[in-house]
mmCIF file of C-alpha atoms in Angstrom:
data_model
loop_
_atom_site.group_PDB
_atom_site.id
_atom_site.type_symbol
_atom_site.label_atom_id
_atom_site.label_comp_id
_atom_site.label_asym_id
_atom_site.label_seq_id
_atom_site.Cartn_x
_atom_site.Cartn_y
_atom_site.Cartn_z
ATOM 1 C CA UNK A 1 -16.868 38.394 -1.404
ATOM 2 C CA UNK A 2 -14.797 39.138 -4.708
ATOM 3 C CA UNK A 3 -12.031 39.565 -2.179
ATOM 4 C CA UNK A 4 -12.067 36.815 -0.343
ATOM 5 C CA UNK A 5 -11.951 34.976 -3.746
ATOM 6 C CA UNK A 6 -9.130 35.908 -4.529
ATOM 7 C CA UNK A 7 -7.524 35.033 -1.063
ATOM 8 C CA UNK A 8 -9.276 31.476 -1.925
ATOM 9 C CA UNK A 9 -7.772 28.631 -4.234
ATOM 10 C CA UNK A 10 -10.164 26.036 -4.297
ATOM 11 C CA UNK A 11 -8.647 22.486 -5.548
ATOM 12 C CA UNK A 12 -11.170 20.136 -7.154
ATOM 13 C CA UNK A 13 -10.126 16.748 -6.529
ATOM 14 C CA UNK A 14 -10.987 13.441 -5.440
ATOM 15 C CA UNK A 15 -11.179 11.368 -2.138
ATOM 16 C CA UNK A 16 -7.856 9.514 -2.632
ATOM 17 C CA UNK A 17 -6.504 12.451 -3.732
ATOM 18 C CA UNK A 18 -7.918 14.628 -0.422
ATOM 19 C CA UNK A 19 -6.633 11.201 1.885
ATOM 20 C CA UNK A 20 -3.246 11.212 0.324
ATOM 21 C CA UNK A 21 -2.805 15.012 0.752
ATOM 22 C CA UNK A 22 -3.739 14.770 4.756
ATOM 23 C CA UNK A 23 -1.545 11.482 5.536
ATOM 24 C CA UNK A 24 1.433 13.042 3.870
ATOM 25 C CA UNK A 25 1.151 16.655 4.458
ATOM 26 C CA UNK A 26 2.144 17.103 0.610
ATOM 27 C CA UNK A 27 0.166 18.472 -2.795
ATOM 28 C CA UNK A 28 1.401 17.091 -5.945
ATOM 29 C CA UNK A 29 1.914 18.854 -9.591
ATOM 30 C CA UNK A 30 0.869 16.186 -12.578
ATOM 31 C CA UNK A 31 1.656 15.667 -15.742
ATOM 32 C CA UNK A 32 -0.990 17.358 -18.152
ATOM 33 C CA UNK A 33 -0.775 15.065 -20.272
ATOM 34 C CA UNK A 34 -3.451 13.077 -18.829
ATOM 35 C CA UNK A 35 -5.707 15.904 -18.794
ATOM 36 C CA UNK A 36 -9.627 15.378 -20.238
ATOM 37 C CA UNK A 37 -9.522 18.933 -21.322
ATOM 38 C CA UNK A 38 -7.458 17.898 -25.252
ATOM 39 C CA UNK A 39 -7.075 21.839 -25.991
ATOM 40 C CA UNK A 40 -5.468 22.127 -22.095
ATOM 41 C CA UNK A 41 -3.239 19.483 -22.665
ATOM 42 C CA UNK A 42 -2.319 20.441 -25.966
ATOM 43 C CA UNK A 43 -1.528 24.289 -25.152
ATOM 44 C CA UNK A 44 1.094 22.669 -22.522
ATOM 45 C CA UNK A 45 2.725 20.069 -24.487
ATOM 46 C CA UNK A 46 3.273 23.119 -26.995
ATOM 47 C CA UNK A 47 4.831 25.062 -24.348
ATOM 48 C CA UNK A 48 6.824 21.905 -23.325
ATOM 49 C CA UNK A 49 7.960 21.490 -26.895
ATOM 50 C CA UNK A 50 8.675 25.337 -27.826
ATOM 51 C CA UNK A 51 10.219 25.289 -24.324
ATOM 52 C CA UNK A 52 12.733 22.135 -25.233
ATOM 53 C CA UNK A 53 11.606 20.909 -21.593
ATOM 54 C CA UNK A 54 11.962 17.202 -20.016
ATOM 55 C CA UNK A 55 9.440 18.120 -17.977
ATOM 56 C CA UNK A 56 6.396 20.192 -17.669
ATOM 57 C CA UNK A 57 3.692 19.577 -14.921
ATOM 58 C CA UNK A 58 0.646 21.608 -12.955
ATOM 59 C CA UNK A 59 -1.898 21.920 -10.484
ATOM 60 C CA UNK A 60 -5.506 24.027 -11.299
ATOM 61 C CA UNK A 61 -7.299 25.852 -8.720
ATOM 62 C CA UNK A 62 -10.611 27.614 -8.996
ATOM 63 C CA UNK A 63 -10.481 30.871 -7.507
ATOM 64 C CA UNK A 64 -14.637 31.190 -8.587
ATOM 65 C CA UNK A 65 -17.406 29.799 -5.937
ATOM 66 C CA UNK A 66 -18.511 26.602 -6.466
ATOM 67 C CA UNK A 67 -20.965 26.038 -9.059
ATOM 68 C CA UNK A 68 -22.487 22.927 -10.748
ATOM 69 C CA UNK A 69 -19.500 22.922 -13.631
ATOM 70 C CA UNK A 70 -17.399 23.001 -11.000
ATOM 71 C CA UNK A 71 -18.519 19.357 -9.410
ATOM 72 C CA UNK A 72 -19.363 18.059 -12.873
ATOM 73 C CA UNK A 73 -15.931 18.698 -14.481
ATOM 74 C CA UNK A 74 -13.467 18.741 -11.916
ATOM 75 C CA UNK A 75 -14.943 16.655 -9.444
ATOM 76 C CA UNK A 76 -17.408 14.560 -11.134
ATOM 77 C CA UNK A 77 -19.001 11.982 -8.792
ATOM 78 C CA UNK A 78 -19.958 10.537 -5.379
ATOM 79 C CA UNK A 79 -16.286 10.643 -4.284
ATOM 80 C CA UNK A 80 -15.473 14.220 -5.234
ATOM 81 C CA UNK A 81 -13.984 16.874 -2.986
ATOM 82 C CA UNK A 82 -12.949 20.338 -2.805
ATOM 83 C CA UNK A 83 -10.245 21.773 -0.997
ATOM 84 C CA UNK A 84 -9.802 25.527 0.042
ATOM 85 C CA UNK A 85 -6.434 26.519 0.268
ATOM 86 C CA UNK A 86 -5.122 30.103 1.816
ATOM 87 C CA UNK A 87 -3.603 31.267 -1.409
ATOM 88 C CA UNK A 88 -0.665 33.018 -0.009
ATOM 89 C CA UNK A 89 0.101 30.265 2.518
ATOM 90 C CA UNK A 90 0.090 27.547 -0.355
ATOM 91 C CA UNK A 91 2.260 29.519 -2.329
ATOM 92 C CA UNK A 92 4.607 29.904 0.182
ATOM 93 C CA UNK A 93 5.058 25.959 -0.176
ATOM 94 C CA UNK A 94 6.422 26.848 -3.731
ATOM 95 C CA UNK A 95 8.485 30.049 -2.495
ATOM 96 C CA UNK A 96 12.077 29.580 -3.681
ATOM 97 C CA UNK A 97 11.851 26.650 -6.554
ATOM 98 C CA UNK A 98 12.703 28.898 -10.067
ATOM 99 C CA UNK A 99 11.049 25.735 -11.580
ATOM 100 C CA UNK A 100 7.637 27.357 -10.264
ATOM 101 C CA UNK A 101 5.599 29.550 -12.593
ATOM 102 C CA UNK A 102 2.405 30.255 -11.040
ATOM 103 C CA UNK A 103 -0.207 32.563 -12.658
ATOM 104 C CA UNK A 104 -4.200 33.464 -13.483
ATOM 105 C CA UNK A 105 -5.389 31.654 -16.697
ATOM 106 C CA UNK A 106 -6.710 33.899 -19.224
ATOM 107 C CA UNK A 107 -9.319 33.159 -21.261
ATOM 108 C CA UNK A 108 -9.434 33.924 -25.000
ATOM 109 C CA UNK A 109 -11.789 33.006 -27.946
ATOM 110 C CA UNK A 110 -10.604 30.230 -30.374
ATOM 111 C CA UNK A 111 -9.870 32.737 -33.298
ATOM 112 C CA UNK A 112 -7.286 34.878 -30.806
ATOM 113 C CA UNK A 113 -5.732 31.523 -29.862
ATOM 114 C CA UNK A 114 -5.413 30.256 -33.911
ATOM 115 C CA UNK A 115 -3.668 33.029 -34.219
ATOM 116 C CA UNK A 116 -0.499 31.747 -32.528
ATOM 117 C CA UNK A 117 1.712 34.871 -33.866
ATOM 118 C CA UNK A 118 0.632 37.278 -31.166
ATOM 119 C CA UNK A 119 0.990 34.974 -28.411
ATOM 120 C CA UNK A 120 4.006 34.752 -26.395
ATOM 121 C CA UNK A 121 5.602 31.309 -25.445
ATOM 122 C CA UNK A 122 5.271 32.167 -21.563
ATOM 123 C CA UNK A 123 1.447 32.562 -21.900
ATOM 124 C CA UNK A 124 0.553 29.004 -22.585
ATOM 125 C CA UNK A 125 0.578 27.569 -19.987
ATOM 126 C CA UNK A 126 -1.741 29.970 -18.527
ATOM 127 C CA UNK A 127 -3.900 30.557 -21.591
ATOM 128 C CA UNK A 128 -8.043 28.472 -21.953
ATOM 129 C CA UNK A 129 -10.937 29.024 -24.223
ATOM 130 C CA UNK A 130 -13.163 31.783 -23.476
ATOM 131 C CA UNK A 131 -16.304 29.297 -22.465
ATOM 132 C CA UNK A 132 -14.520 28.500 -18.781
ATOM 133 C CA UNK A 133 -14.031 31.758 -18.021
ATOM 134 C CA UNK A 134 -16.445 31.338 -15.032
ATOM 135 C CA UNK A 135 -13.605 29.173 -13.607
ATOM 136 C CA UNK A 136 -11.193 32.153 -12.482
ATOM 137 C CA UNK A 137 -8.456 29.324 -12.815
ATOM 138 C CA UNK A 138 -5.307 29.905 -11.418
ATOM 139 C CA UNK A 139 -2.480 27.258 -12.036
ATOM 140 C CA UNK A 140 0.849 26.688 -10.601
ATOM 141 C CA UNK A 141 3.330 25.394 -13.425
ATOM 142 C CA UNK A 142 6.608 23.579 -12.752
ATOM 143 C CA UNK A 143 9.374 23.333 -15.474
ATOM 144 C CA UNK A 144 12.134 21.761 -15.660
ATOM 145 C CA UNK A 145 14.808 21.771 -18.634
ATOM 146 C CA UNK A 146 16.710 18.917 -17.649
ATOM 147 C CA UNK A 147 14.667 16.294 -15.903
ATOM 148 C CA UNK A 148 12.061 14.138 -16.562
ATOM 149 C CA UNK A 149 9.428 13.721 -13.862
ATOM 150 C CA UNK A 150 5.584 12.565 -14.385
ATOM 151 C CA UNK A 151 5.339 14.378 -10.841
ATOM 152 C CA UNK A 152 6.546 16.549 -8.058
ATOM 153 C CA UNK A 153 5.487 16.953 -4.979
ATOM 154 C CA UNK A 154 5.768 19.910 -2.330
ATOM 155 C CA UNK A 155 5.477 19.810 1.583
ATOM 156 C CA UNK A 156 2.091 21.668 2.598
ATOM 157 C CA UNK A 157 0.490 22.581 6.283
ATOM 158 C CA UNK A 158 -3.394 21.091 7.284
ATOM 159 C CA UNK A 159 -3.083 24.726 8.933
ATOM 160 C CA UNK A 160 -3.371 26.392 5.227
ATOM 161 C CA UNK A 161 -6.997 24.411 4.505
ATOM 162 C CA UNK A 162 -10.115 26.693 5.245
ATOM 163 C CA UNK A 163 -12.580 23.672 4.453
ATOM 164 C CA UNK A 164 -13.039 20.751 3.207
ATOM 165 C CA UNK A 165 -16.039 20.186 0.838
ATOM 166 C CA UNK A 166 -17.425 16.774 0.005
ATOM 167 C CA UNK A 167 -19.415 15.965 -3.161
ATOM 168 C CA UNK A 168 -23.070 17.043 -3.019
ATOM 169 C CA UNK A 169 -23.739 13.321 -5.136
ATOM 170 C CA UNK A 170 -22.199 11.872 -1.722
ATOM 171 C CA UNK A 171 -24.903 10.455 0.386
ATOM 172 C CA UNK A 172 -25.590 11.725 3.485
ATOM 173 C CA UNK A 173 -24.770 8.437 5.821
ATOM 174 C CA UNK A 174 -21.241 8.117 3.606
ATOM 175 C CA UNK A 175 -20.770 12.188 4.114
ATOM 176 C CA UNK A 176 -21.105 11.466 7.767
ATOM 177 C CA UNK A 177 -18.344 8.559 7.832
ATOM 178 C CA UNK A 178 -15.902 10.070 5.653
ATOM 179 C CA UNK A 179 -15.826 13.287 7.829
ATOM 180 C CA UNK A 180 -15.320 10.778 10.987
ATOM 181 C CA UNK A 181 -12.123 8.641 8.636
ATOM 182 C CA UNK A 182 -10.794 12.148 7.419
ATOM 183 C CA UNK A 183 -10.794 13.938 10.414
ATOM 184 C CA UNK A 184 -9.067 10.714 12.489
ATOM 185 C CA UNK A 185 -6.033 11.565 10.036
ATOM 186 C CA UNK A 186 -3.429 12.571 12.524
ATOM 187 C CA UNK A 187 -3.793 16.702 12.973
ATOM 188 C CA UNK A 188 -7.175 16.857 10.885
ATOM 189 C CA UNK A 189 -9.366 16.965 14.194
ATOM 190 C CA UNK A 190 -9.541 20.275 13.609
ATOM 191 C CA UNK A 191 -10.352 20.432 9.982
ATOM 192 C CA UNK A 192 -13.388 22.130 8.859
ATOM 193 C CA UNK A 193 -15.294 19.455 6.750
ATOM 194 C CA UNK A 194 -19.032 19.687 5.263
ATOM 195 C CA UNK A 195 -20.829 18.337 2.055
ATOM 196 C CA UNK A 196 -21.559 20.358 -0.422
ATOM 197 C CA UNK A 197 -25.769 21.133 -1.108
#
């Protein structure tokens, strides 16, 4: 199972979000900015700064099973969904673009991270407090030095999604229609698609 984990990024979004992503065949990196996580955000506009970047956005995956946290933080929520990704095939979507950074998040306690000396500028973007270490977080980072963007986007395949999970606070009779409305999206027939217990 720790294996297939790892093979696994799971993308806790939302059901505009999940629609968007099917009709356009496309995942999109944000600006952090916007955040709820204030030590997350701030950790990236430092690295923006330091950087002397236009731009700096990202997209978080779990690469941990799905536990309550999960759904109340990410995903929080009737109309919450998760995505699972095959890692390598997503990445491949990013294969190519230097502006990519893509990495594990490591998790340190807030006395290592006050101590800004011994960390290097690289790590911030992929640096959280030790308390979401459950997460297994893995984040894909785009940089760029001389534009400014509040988001890029990045051609993906319905192929590359294992399942689809809808929020376990989703009724049952609105679980059963958005499977039908999801899976009418042109080449989601075939889409595996279940709510979450």
């Amino acid at each position: 199972e720790a294996v297939e984990a790892m093979e696994v990024c799971r993308r806790y979004t939302n059901l505009a979000a999940t629609i968007h992503l099917l009709k356009t065949r496309s995942i999109t990196l944000l600006n952090p900015a916007t955040w709820d996580d204030k030590n997350d955000a701030y950790f990236m506009a430092e690295y923006k700064r330091h950087k002397g970047a236009k731009t700096v956005l990202a997209l978080c995956f779990a690469q941990a099973d799905e536990t309550y946290h999960h759904w109340r933080v990410f995903s929080h929520g009737s109309d919450g969904v998760r995505i699972e990704f095959d890692k390598q095939k997503l990445l491949s979507a990013f294969a190519g673009d230097e502006r990519i950074k893509t990495g594990v998040v490591r998790y340190k306690r807030i006395k290592q991270l006050a101590r800004r000396s011994s960390l290097k500028l690289e790590e911030l973007p992929f640096l959280k407090r030790s308390p979401f270490r459950d997460e297994r977080e893995f984040r894909i980072v785009f940089v760029d030095l001389d534009a400014a963007l509040e988001f890029h986007s990045y051609d993906v395949k319905i192929s590359w999604i294992r399942r689809i999970t809808l929020s376990p606070w989703m009724s049952k009779p609105l679980a059963t229609s958005v499977k039908h409305i999801l899976r009418s999206i042109k080449g989601c027939s075939g889409v595996s698609i279940a709510r979450s217990t």
